[in-house]
Tab-separated table of C-alpha atoms in Angstrom:
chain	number	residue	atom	x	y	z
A	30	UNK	CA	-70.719	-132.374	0.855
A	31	UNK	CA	-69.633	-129.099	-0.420
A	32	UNK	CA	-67.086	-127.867	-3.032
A	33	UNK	CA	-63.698	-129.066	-2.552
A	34	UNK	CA	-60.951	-126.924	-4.520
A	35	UNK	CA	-58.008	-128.193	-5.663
A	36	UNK	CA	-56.527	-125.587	-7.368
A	37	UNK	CA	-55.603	-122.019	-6.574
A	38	UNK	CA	-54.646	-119.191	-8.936
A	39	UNK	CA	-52.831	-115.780	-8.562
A	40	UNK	CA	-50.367	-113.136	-9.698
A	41	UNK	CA	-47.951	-111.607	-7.619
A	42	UNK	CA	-50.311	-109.446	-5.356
A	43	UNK	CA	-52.082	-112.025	-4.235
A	44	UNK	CA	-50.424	-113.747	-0.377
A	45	UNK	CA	-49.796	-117.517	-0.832
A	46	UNK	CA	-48.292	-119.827	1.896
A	47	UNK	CA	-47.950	-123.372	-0.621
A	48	UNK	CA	-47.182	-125.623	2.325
A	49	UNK	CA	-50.442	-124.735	3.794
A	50	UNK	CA	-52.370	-125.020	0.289
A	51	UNK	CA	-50.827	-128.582	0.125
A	52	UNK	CA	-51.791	-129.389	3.661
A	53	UNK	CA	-55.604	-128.493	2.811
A	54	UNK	CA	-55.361	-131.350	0.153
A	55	UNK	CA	-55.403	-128.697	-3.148
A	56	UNK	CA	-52.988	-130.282	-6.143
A	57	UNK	CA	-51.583	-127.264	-7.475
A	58	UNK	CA	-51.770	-123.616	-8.553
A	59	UNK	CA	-51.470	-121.696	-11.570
A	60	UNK	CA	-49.439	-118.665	-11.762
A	61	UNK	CA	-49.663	-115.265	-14.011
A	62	UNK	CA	-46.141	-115.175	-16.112
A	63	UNK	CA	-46.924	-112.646	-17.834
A	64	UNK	CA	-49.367	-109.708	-19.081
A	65	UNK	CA	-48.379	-109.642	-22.901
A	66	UNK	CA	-45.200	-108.104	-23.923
A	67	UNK	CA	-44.853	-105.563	-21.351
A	68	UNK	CA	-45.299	-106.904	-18.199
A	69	UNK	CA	-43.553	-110.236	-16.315
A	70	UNK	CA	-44.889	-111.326	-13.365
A	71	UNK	CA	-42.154	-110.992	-10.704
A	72	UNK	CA	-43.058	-113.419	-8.669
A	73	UNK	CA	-43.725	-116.171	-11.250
A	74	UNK	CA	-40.278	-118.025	-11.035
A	75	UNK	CA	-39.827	-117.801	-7.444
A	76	UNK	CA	-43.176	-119.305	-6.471
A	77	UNK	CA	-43.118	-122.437	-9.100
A	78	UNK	CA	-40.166	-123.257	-7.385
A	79	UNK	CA	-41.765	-122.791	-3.882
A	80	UNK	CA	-45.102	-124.669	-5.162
A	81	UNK	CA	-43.333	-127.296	-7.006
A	82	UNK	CA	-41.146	-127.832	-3.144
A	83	UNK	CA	-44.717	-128.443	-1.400
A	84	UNK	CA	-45.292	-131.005	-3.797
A	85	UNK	CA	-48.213	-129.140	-5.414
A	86	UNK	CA	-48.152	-128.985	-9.385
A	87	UNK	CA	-47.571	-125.679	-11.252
A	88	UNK	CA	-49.221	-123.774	-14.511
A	89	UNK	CA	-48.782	-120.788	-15.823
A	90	UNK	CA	-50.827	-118.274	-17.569
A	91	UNK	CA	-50.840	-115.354	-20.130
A	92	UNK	CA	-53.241	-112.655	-19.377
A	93	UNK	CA	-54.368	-111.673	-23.026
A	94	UNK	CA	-53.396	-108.432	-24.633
A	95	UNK	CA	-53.590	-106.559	-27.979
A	96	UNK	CA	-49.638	-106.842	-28.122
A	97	UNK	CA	-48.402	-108.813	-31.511
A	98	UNK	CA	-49.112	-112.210	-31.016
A	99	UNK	CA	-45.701	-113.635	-32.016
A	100	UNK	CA	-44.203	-111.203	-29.612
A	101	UNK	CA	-46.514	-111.967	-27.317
A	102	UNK	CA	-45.681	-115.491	-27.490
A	103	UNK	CA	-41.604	-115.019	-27.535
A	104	UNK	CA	-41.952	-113.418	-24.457
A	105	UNK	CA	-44.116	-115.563	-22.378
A	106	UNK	CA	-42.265	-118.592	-23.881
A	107	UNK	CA	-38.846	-116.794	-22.421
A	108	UNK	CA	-40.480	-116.303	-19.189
A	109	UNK	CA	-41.868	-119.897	-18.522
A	110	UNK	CA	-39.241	-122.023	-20.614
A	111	UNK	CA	-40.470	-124.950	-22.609
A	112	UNK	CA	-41.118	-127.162	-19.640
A	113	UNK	CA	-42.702	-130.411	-19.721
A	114	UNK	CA	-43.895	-130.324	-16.232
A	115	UNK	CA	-45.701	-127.014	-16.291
A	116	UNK	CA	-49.488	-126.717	-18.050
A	117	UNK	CA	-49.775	-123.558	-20.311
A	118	UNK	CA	-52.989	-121.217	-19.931
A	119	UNK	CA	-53.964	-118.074	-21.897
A	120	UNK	CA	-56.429	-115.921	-19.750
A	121	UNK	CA	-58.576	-114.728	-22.496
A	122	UNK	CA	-60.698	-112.380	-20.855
A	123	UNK	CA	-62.104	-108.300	-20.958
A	124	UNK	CA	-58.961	-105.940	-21.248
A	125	UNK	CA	-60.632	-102.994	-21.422
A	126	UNK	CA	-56.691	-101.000	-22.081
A	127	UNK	CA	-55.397	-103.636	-24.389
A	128	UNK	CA	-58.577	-106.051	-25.571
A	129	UNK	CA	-57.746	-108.932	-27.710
A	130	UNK	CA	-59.549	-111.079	-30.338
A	131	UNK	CA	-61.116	-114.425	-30.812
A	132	UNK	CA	-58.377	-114.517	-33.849
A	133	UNK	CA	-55.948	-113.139	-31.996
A	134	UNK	CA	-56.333	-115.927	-28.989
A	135	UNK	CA	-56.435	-118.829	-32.002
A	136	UNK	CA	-52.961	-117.706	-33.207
A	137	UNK	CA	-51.596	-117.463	-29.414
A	138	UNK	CA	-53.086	-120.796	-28.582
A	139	UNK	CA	-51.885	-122.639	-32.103
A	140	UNK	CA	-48.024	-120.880	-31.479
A	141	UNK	CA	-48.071	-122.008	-27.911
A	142	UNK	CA	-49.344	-125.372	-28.860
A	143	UNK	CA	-46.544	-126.146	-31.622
A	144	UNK	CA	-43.693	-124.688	-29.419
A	145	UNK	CA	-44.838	-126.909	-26.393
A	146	UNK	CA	-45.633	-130.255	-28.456
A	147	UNK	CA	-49.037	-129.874	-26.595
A	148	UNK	CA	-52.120	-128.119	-26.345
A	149	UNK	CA	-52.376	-125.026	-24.268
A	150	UNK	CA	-55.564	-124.602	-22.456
A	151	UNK	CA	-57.739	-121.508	-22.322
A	152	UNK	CA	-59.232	-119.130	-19.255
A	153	UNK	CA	-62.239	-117.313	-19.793
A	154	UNK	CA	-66.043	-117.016	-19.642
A	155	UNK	CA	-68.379	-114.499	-21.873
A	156	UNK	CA	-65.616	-113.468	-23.805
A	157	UNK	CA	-65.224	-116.728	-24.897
A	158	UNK	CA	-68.482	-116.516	-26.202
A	159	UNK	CA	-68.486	-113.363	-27.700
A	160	UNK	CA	-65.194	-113.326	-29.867
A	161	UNK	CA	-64.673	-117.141	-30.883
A	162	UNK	CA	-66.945	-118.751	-33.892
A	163	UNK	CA	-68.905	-121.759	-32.939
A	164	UNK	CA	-70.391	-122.313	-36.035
A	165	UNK	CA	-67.591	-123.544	-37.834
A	166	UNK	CA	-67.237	-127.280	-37.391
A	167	UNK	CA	-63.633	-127.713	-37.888
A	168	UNK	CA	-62.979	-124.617	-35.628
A	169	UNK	CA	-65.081	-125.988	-33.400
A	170	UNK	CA	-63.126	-129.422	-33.277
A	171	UNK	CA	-60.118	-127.053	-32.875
A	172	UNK	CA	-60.809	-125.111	-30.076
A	173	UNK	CA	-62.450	-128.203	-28.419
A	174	UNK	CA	-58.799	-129.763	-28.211
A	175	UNK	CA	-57.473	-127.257	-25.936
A	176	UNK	CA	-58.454	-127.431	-22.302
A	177	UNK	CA	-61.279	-125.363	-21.046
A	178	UNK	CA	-60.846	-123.451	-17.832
A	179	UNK	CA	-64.624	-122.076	-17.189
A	180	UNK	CA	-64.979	-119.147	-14.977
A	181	UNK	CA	-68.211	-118.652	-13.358
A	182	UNK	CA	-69.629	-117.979	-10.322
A	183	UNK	CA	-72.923	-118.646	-9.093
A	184	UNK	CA	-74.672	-116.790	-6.544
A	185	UNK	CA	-78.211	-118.018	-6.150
A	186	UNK	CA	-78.292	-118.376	-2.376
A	187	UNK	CA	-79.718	-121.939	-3.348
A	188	UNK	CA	-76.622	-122.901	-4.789
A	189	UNK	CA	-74.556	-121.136	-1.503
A	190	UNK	CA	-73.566	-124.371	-0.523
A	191	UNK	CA	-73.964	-126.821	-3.206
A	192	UNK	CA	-71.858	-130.241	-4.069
A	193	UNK	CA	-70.309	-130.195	-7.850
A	194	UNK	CA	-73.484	-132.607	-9.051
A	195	UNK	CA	-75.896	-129.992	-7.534
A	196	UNK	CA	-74.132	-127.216	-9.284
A	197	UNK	CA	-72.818	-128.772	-12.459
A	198	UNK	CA	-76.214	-128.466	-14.460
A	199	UNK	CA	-76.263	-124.703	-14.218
A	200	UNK	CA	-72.819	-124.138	-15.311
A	201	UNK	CA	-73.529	-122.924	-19.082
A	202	UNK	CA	-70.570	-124.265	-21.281
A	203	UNK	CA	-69.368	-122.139	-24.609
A	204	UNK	CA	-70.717	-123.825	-27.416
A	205	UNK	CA	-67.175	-125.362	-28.617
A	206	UNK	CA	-66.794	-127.675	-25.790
A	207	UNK	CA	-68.597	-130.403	-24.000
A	208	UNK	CA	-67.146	-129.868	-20.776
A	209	UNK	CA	-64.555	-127.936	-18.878
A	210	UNK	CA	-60.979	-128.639	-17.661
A	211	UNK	CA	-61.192	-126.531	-14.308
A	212	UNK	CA	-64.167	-124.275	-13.151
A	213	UNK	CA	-63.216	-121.221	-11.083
A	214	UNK	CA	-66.311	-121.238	-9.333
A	215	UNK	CA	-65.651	-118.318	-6.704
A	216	UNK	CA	-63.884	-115.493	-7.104
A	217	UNK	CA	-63.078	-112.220	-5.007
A	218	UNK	CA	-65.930	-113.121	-2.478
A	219	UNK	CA	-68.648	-114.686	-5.552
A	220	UNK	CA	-69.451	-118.291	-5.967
A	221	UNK	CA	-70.441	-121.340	-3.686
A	222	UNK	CA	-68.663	-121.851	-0.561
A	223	UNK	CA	-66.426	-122.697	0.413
A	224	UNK	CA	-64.696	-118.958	-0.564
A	225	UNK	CA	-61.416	-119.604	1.057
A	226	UNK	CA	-58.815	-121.597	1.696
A	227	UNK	CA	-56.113	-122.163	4.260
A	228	UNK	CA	-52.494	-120.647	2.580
A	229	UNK	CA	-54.511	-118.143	0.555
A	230	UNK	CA	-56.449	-114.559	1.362
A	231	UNK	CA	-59.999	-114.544	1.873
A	232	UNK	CA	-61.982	-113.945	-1.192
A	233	UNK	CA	-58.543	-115.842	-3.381
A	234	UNK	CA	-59.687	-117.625	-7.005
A	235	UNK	CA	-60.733	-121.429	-5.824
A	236	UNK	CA	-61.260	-124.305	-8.634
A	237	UNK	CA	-62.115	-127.462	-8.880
A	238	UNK	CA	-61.913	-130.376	-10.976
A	239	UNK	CA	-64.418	-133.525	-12.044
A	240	UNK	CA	-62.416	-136.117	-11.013
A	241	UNK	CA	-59.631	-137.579	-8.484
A	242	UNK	CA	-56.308	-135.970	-7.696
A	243	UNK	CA	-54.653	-138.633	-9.387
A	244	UNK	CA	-56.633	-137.704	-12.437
A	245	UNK	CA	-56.025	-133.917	-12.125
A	246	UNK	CA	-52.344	-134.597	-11.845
C-alpha cells in the first residue's frame, strides 16, 4: 500500500481547493502566518476559516528569520491569536537573506510555548542538525518536548513507491528526538509517491503521520 498523506502545507502562492483535500481523506493543513516581522501571509486568515469549514484541522507556521525574536514572536502571535484549536509551527530552515540560529529558534520556541500554555512544534531537516546542540542532556530533553516535523525526501527509485514501514528505517532522525510528529516526505516533485493530491497543485508539500486520524486529530 503506498503513502497516504494526511496533511498538506502552503503559503499563499500555493492553489488549494479544502473541500477536495477533505474529500481525499487528508485531516488538515498547515498554513504560513508569517515570515518574521516583515511579512504576513495574506491569505492565512481567510483559508483557516475555509479549512476549518471543510472540517479539516488548521496549524500555522513561522518561517524563521534573523528579525528580534520577541518581535518576531509579537507579531506572529498578533497574526494567529492565542487559539486553542490551532497547532503552532516554527519552520526553522536555510534563509539564506535573513538566517537564524539554533539559539535564536530555542527562544522563539520557549516564548511561543509560554504564551500558548503548550509546546510549539518545529519544521526543519539539516538545519536542525547543524545549529541545535545535542550533546547537552537537558537541552536535549528540551527540544525533545516540542513536536518534530521531519522534512525529507527520499528518492531512491527503490523507495518510489514504498509503504511508511518500508520507508521509515531510512528516515535519519536529529539526534534530540526519537521520532517525528509529521514527515514531509515529498516536496516540489521529490519523495515517494504518491506526489499529489486532489485540491492541491502537482508537486504541493504532502505529509503523513504514524498513526490513525483520530490520533492525528
Amino acid at each position: 500500500m503506498p503513502l497516504v498523506p494526511v496533511v498538506a502545507d502552503m503559503n499563499h502562492a500555493n492553489p488549494v481547493d479544502f473541500a477536495k483535500l477533505a474529500a481525499a481523506g487528508f485531516v488538515g493543513v498547515i498554513l504560513k502566518a508569517r515570515q518574521g516581522v516583515g511579512f504576513e501571509d495574506p491569505a492565512f486568515k481567510p483559508r483557516r476559516d475555509a479549512a476549518r469549514k471543510a472540517g479539516l484541522k488548521v496549524g500555522a507556521y513561522d518561517f524563521a528569520t534573523h528579525d528580534i525574536v520577541a518581535d518576531n514572536v509579537k507579531a506572529f502571535l498578533n497574526t494567529t491569536g492565542i487559539d486553542p484549536d490551532l497547532s503552532y509551527w516554527l519552520e526553522f530552515e536555510d534563509n539564506v537573506r535573513s538566517q537564524r540560529t539554533g539559539d535564536q529558534a530555542a527562544q522563539f520556541l520557549d516564548w511561543v510555548d509560554q504564551a500558548i500554555g503548550r509546546r510549539c512544534g518545529i519544521y526543519g531537516g539539516n538545519r536542525i542538525r547543524e545549529q541545535i546542540d545535542d550533546t547537552d542532556p537537558a537541552d536535549v530533553s528540551w527540544w525533545a518536548e516540542h513536536p518534530l516535523w521531519l522534512c525529507q525526501y527520499k528518492d531512491d527509485p527503490a523507495l518510489r513507491d514504498a509503504d511508511l514501514a518500508t520507508l521509515k528505517p531510512h528516515i535519519h532522525i536529529p539526534a534530540q528526538w526519537k521520532t517525528w510528529f509529521l514527515l514531509q516526505y515529498a516536496a516540489d516533485g521529490h519523495g515517494p509517491q504518491p506526489r499529489g493530491a486532489p485540491g492541491v497543485e502537482s508537486g504541493a508539500d504532502l505529509n503523513v503521520f504514524d498513526g490513525t486520524a483520530d490520533e492525528l486529530r
